[in-house]
Amino acid sequence: MSPLDSGLADWVRLSLVPGLGDATLRNLLRALGLPARVFGAARADLAAVAGEARAQAILGARNDSAIAQRVDLALQWAASGGNAIVTLADDDYPRGLLEAADPPPLLYLKGRRELLGRPGVAIVGSRNATAQGMANAEAFARTLSAAGYTIVSGQALGIDAAAHRGGLSGSGSTIAVIGTGPDIVYPARNRDLAHAIAADGLIVSEFAIGTPALSANFPRRNRIISALSRGVLVVEAALRSGSLITARLAGEQGRDVFAIPGSIHSPLSKGCHQLIKQGAKLVDSAADVLEELGSAARPAQAAGAGDAPQAASGAAAALLAAMGYDAVGFDALVERSGSAPDTLSALLLELELDGRIAQLPGGRFQRLES
């Protein structure tokens, strides 16, 4: 076992100590250092931070064969292609999650690890969504993904699944935060979707290998969904809905909360209407969300990170050249630019927000700069 594997093994082992809990684990790390130092600490030092019973559990975990087997299983899983385990000490542990009230010590990842650092928008809602609700979720996600935002959701049936499908269709892709171990697909009906996300997006879990679908675990993932996002959009939700928990957590974390209104007679609109009454932003198009959050590329450009802003600027410049100086309709721009409609919509919105074009009556666009 390499020193790197050994360090990761200690992280996994510590997370598997029975009865320890994430809060106590973080207290131990603050007081004693990395997990290797926790396992090497004296009983009295452990008890001073975690209490006598937990100190005994930590000492017992050092030579527990059942825990050792689970650690080996996790390391084998992480060594498989596309899999990884990120710890609180890793540079790419999501900053938004670090700033949350209860960051998990480990994140099990399957897919494109780099998506953890991309700007995200969460789209959540009812598992028993209407056909219109799912169409709205997929359409919003498609446009936001084309604009560079990674779509974050919970891989549930209904709105979540539609949001992931829309996210996968654009450059921003999608992150699924799941409530089981990373080796388990739940619900089974989303198996094909989960495979698609693992291939082109990212699956994230805080739960150990083999953790089954337990009802208590699903509300916990909501804090991760909101922490990975700049804003949370609720598409359809009843008054008693996990989506409202996600929205509440987003507000507590300083994120924007958006809600799509619906019929006053629909139970699946009542949660959204309640959020709007409480201050959520009413939206009826993805452009409303983008107007509030701005371009996904702008914050990265201000920080001097990567080539994405240059790529976006190049695409915008090419669109301006295709537009010319006379007013032009959307269909004509699709033909001239060769861009997909969703990509073109995102670029037009970016240029409009930058004050470089104006939208005219009749769905035409006019270049403002020379």
PDB file of N, CA and C in Angstrom, residues 100-155:
ATOM      1  N   ALA A 100     -20.416  25.040   4.416  1.00  0.00           N
ATOM      2  CA  ALA A 100     -21.727  24.622   4.922  1.00  0.00           C
ATOM      3  C   ALA A 100     -21.611  24.188   6.383  1.00  0.00           C
ATOM      4  N   ALA A 101     -22.758  24.043   7.020  1.00  0.00           N
ATOM      5  CA  ALA A 101     -22.773  23.747   8.452  1.00  0.00           C
ATOM      6  C   ALA A 101     -22.270  22.349   8.769  1.00  0.00           C
ATOM      7  N   ASP A 102     -22.446  21.394   7.861  1.00  0.00           N
ATOM      8  CA  ASP A 102     -22.135  20.006   8.181  1.00  0.00           C
ATOM      9  C   ASP A 102     -21.475  19.312   6.997  1.00  0.00           C
ATOM     10  N   PRO A 103     -20.242  19.710   6.634  1.00  0.00           N
ATOM     11  CA  PRO A 103     -19.591  19.081   5.481  1.00  0.00           C
ATOM     12  C   PRO A 103     -19.195  17.641   5.781  1.00  0.00           C
ATOM     13  N   PRO A 104     -19.488  16.707   4.888  1.00  0.00           N
ATOM     14  CA  PRO A 104     -19.076  15.316   5.120  1.00  0.00           C
ATOM     15  C   PRO A 104     -17.567  15.172   4.999  1.00  0.00           C
ATOM     16  N   PRO A 105     -16.969  14.273   5.773  1.00  0.00           N
ATOM     17  CA  PRO A 105     -15.507  14.114   5.715  1.00  0.00           C
ATOM     18  C   PRO A 105     -15.029  13.523   4.405  1.00  0.00           C
ATOM     19  N   LEU A 106     -15.870  12.712   3.766  1.00  0.00           N
ATOM     20  CA  LEU A 106     -15.502  12.067   2.515  1.00  0.00           C
ATOM     21  C   LEU A 106     -16.596  12.273   1.477  1.00  0.00           C
ATOM     22  N   LEU A 107     -16.183  12.363   0.227  1.00  0.00           N
ATOM     23  CA  LEU A 107     -17.113  12.337  -0.893  1.00  0.00           C
ATOM     24  C   LEU A 107     -16.659  11.238  -1.846  1.00  0.00           C
ATOM     25  N   TYR A 108     -17.547  10.305  -2.123  1.00  0.00           N
ATOM     26  CA  TYR A 108     -17.274   9.262  -3.104  1.00  0.00           C
ATOM     27  C   TYR A 108     -17.750   9.768  -4.460  1.00  0.00           C
ATOM     28  N   LEU A 109     -16.860   9.750  -5.435  1.00  0.00           N
ATOM     29  CA  LEU A 109     -17.147  10.334  -6.747  1.00  0.00           C
ATOM     30  C   LEU A 109     -17.074   9.273  -7.837  1.00  0.00           C
ATOM     31  N   LYS A 110     -18.003   9.378  -8.785  1.00  0.00           N
ATOM     32  CA  LYS A 110     -17.985   8.490  -9.948  1.00  0.00           C
ATOM     33  C   LYS A 110     -18.257   9.338 -11.176  1.00  0.00           C
ATOM     34  N   GLY A 111     -17.242   9.507 -12.023  1.00  0.00           N
ATOM     35  CA  GLY A 111     -17.429  10.316 -13.215  1.00  0.00           C
ATOM     36  C   GLY A 111     -16.402  11.426 -13.312  1.00  0.00           C
ATOM     37  N   ARG A 112     -16.857  12.588 -13.768  1.00  0.00           N
ATOM     38  CA  ARG A 112     -15.963  13.706 -14.067  1.00  0.00           C
ATOM     39  C   ARG A 112     -15.714  14.550 -12.803  1.00  0.00           C
ATOM     40  N   ARG A 113     -14.620  14.272 -12.142  1.00  0.00           N
ATOM     41  CA  ARG A 113     -14.283  14.925 -10.872  1.00  0.00           C
ATOM     42  C   ARG A 113     -14.210  16.444 -11.001  1.00  0.00           C
ATOM     43  N   GLU A 114     -13.786  16.920 -12.168  1.00  0.00           N
ATOM     44  CA  GLU A 114     -13.603  18.366 -12.344  1.00  0.00           C
ATOM     45  C   GLU A 114     -14.897  19.151 -12.229  1.00  0.00           C
ATOM     46  N   LEU A 115     -16.047  18.480 -12.380  1.00  0.00           N
ATOM     47  CA  LEU A 115     -17.322  19.178 -12.270  1.00  0.00           C
ATOM     48  C   LEU A 115     -17.565  19.724 -10.871  1.00  0.00           C
ATOM     49  N   LEU A 116     -16.862  19.190  -9.866  1.00  0.00           N
ATOM     50  CA  LEU A 116     -17.007  19.714  -8.505  1.00  0.00           C
ATOM     51  C   LEU A 116     -16.645  21.190  -8.425  1.00  0.00           C
ATOM     52  N   GLY A 117     -15.754  21.628  -9.298  1.00  0.00           N
ATOM     53  CA  GLY A 117     -15.307  23.016  -9.259  1.00  0.00           C
ATOM     54  C   GLY A 117     -16.052  23.943 -10.198  1.00  0.00           C
ATOM     55  N   ARG A 118     -17.044  23.441 -10.910  1.00  0.00           N
ATOM     56  CA  ARG A 118     -17.788  24.265 -11.867  1.00  0.00           C
ATOM     57  C   ARG A 118     -18.967  24.958 -11.171  1.00  0.00           C
ATOM     58  N   PRO A 119     -19.392  26.105 -11.670  1.00  0.00           N
ATOM     59  CA  PRO A 119     -20.589  26.763 -11.114  1.00  0.00           C
ATOM     60  C   PRO A 119     -21.825  25.915 -11.364  1.00  0.00           C
ATOM     61  N   GLY A 120     -22.634  25.735 -10.332  1.00  0.00           N
ATOM     62  CA  GLY A 120     -23.791  24.860 -10.445  1.00  0.00           C
ATOM     63  C   GLY A 120     -25.105  25.568 -10.170  1.00  0.00           C
ATOM     64  N   VAL A 121     -26.164  25.016 -10.715  1.00  0.00           N
ATOM     65  CA  VAL A 121     -27.535  25.409 -10.386  1.00  0.00           C
ATOM     66  C   VAL A 121     -28.297  24.135 -10.050  1.00  0.00           C
ATOM     67  N   ALA A 122     -28.907  24.104  -8.871  1.00  0.00           N
ATOM     68  CA  ALA A 122     -29.710  22.947  -8.485  1.00  0.00           C
ATOM     69  C   ALA A 122     -31.118  23.082  -9.046  1.00  0.00           C
ATOM     70  N   ILE A 123     -31.633  21.999  -9.582  1.00  0.00           N
ATOM     71  CA  ILE A 123     -33.024  21.943 -10.032  1.00  0.00           C
ATOM     72  C   ILE A 123     -33.667  20.741  -9.334  1.00  0.00           C
ATOM     73  N   VAL A 124     -34.677  21.013  -8.525  1.00  0.00           N
ATOM     74  CA  VAL A 124     -35.293  19.963  -7.718  1.00  0.00           C
ATOM     75  C   VAL A 124     -36.807  20.083  -7.799  1.00  0.00           C
ATOM     76  N   GLY A 125     -37.484  19.022  -7.366  1.00  0.00           N
ATOM     77  CA  GLY A 125     -38.936  19.049  -7.381  1.00  0.00           C
ATOM     78  C   GLY A 125     -39.514  17.679  -7.101  1.00  0.00           C
ATOM     79  N   SER A 126     -40.770  17.532  -7.385  1.00  0.00           N
ATOM     80  CA  SER A 126     -41.533  16.357  -6.997  1.00  0.00           C
ATOM     81  C   SER A 126     -41.112  15.099  -7.758  1.00  0.00           C
ATOM     82  N   ARG A 127     -41.136  13.962  -7.043  1.00  0.00           N
ATOM     83  CA  ARG A 127     -40.960  12.671  -7.707  1.00  0.00           C
ATOM     84  C   ARG A 127     -42.180  12.325  -8.551  1.00  0.00           C
ATOM     85  N   ASN A 128     -43.349  12.786  -8.123  1.00  0.00           N
ATOM     86  CA  ASN A 128     -44.598  12.512  -8.843  1.00  0.00           C
ATOM     87  C   ASN A 128     -44.983  13.705  -9.704  1.00  0.00           C
ATOM     88  N   ALA A 129     -44.048  14.151 -10.505  1.00  0.00           N
ATOM     89  CA  ALA A 129     -44.234  15.378 -11.277  1.00  0.00           C
ATOM     90  C   ALA A 129     -45.213  15.184 -12.428  1.00  0.00           C
ATOM     91  N   THR A 130     -45.775  16.300 -12.870  1.00  0.00           N
ATOM     92  CA  THR A 130     -46.618  16.278 -14.059  1.00  0.00           C
ATOM     93  C   THR A 130     -45.738  16.246 -15.306  1.00  0.00           C
ATOM     94  N   ALA A 131     -46.340  15.908 -16.420  1.00  0.00           N
ATOM     95  CA  ALA A 131     -45.606  15.911 -17.683  1.00  0.00           C
ATOM     96  C   ALA A 131     -45.071  17.309 -17.994  1.00  0.00           C
ATOM     97  N   GLN A 132     -45.881  18.345 -17.703  1.00  0.00           N
ATOM     98  CA  GLN A 132     -45.433  19.708 -17.950  1.00  0.00           C
ATOM     99  C   GLN A 132     -44.277  20.081 -17.026  1.00  0.00           C
ATOM    100  N   GLY A 133     -44.354  19.647 -15.772  1.00  0.00           N
ATOM    101  CA  GLY A 133     -43.272  19.931 -14.838  1.00  0.00           C
ATOM    102  C   GLY A 133     -41.964  19.323 -15.284  1.00  0.00           C
ATOM    103  N   MET A 134     -42.002  18.080 -15.740  1.00  0.00           N
ATOM    104  CA  MET A 134     -40.770  17.441 -16.207  1.00  0.00           C
ATOM    105  C   MET A 134     -40.251  18.107 -17.471  1.00  0.00           C
ATOM    106  N   ALA A 135     -41.165  18.519 -18.343  1.00  0.00           N
ATOM    107  CA  ALA A 135     -40.736  19.236 -19.549  1.00  0.00           C
ATOM    108  C   ALA A 135     -40.080  20.560 -19.182  1.00  0.00           C
ATOM    109  N   ASN A 136     -40.645  21.260 -18.197  1.00  0.00           N
ATOM    110  CA  ASN A 136     -40.053  22.525 -17.750  1.00  0.00           C
ATOM    111  C   ASN A 136     -38.661  22.294 -17.155  1.00  0.00           C
ATOM    112  N   ALA A 137     -38.543  21.266 -16.306  1.00  0.00           N
ATOM    113  CA  ALA A 137     -37.262  20.992 -15.666  1.00  0.00           C
ATOM    114  C   ALA A 137     -36.196  20.684 -16.705  1.00  0.00           C
ATOM    115  N   GLU A 138     -36.534  19.864 -17.679  1.00  0.00           N
ATOM    116  CA  GLU A 138     -35.542  19.508 -18.697  1.00  0.00           C
ATOM    117  C   GLU A 138     -35.176  20.714 -19.561  1.00  0.00           C
ATOM    118  N   ALA A 139     -36.162  21.534 -19.896  1.00  0.00           N
ATOM    119  CA  ALA A 139     -35.895  22.704 -20.734  1.00  0.00           C
ATOM    120  C   ALA A 139     -35.038  23.732 -20.006  1.00  0.00           C
ATOM    121  N   PHE A 140     -35.376  24.015 -18.747  1.00  0.00           N
ATOM    122  CA  PHE A 140     -34.559  24.946 -17.967  1.00  0.00           C
ATOM    123  C   PHE A 140     -33.138  24.413 -17.843  1.00  0.00           C
ATOM    124  N   ALA A 141     -33.007  23.122 -17.527  1.00  0.00           N
ATOM    125  CA  ALA A 141     -31.679  22.538 -17.343  1.00  0.00           C
ATOM    126  C   ALA A 141     -30.865  22.585 -18.629  1.00  0.00           C
ATOM    127  N   ARG A 142     -31.521  22.327 -19.753  1.00  0.00           N
ATOM    128  CA  ARG A 142     -30.820  22.339 -21.034  1.00  0.00           C
ATOM    129  C   ARG A 142     -30.241  23.722 -21.329  1.00  0.00           C
ATOM    130  N   THR A 143     -31.036  24.756 -21.097  1.00  0.00           N
ATOM    131  CA  THR A 143     -30.567  26.119 -21.369  1.00  0.00           C
ATOM    132  C   THR A 143     -29.475  26.541 -20.391  1.00  0.00           C
ATOM    133  N   LEU A 144     -29.657  26.224 -19.117  1.00  0.00           N
ATOM    134  CA  LEU A 144     -28.649  26.590 -18.123  1.00  0.00           C
ATOM    135  C   LEU A 144     -27.343  25.840 -18.363  1.00  0.00           C
ATOM    136  N   SER A 145     -27.439  24.572 -18.757  1.00  0.00           N
ATOM    137  CA  SER A 145     -26.237  23.802 -19.058  1.00  0.00           C
ATOM    138  C   SER A 145     -25.528  24.354 -20.286  1.00  0.00           C
ATOM    139  N   ALA A 146     -26.305  24.762 -21.279  1.00  0.00           N
ATOM    140  CA  ALA A 146     -25.707  25.377 -22.470  1.00  0.00           C
ATOM    141  C   ALA A 146     -25.000  26.677 -22.131  1.00  0.00           C
ATOM    142  N   ALA A 147     -25.477  27.350 -21.073  1.00  0.00           N
ATOM    143  CA  ALA A 147     -24.851  28.601 -20.634  1.00  0.00           C
ATOM    144  C   ALA A 147     -23.654  28.353 -19.728  1.00  0.00           C
ATOM    145  N   GLY A 148     -23.320  27.082 -19.466  1.00  0.00           N
ATOM    146  CA  GLY A 148     -22.117  26.761 -18.699  1.00  0.00           C
ATOM    147  C   GLY A 148     -22.350  26.326 -17.274  1.00  0.00           C
ATOM    148  N   TYR A 149     -23.597  26.296 -16.823  1.00  0.00           N
ATOM    149  CA  TYR A 149     -23.882  25.870 -15.451  1.00  0.00           C
ATOM    150  C   TYR A 149     -24.043  24.355 -15.378  1.00  0.00           C
ATOM    151  N   THR A 150     -23.452  23.774 -14.355  1.00  0.00           N
ATOM    152  CA  THR A 150     -23.634  22.351 -14.087  1.00  0.00           C
ATOM    153  C   THR A 150     -24.937  22.169 -13.312  1.00  0.00           C
ATOM    154  N   ILE A 151     -25.797  21.290 -13.776  1.00  0.00           N
ATOM    155  CA  ILE A 151     -27.102  21.065 -13.156  1.00  0.00           C
ATOM    156  C   ILE A 151     -26.945  20.044 -12.033  1.00  0.00           C
ATOM    157  N   VAL A 152     -27.341  20.424 -10.827  1.00  0.00           N
ATOM    158  CA  VAL A 152     -27.183  19.575  -9.646  1.00  0.00           C
ATOM    159  C   VAL A 152     -28.566  19.121  -9.187  1.00  0.00           C
ATOM    160  N   SER A 153     -28.720  17.820  -8.968  1.00  0.00           N
ATOM    161  CA  SER A 153     -29.986  17.305  -8.472  1.00  0.00           C
ATOM    162  C   SER A 153     -29.743  15.980  -7.767  1.00  0.00           C
ATOM    163  N   GLY A 154     -30.832  15.272  -7.424  1.00  0.00           N
ATOM    164  CA  GLY A 154     -30.711  14.122  -6.547  1.00  0.00           C
ATOM    165  C   GLY A 154     -30.974  12.774  -7.165  1.00  0.00           C
ATOM    166  N   GLN A 155     -31.046  12.674  -8.480  1.00  0.00           N
ATOM    167  CA  GLN A 155     -31.223  11.421  -9.214  1.00  0.00           C
ATOM    168  C   GLN A 155     -32.504  10.671  -8.836  1.00  0.00           C
TER     169      GLN A 155
END
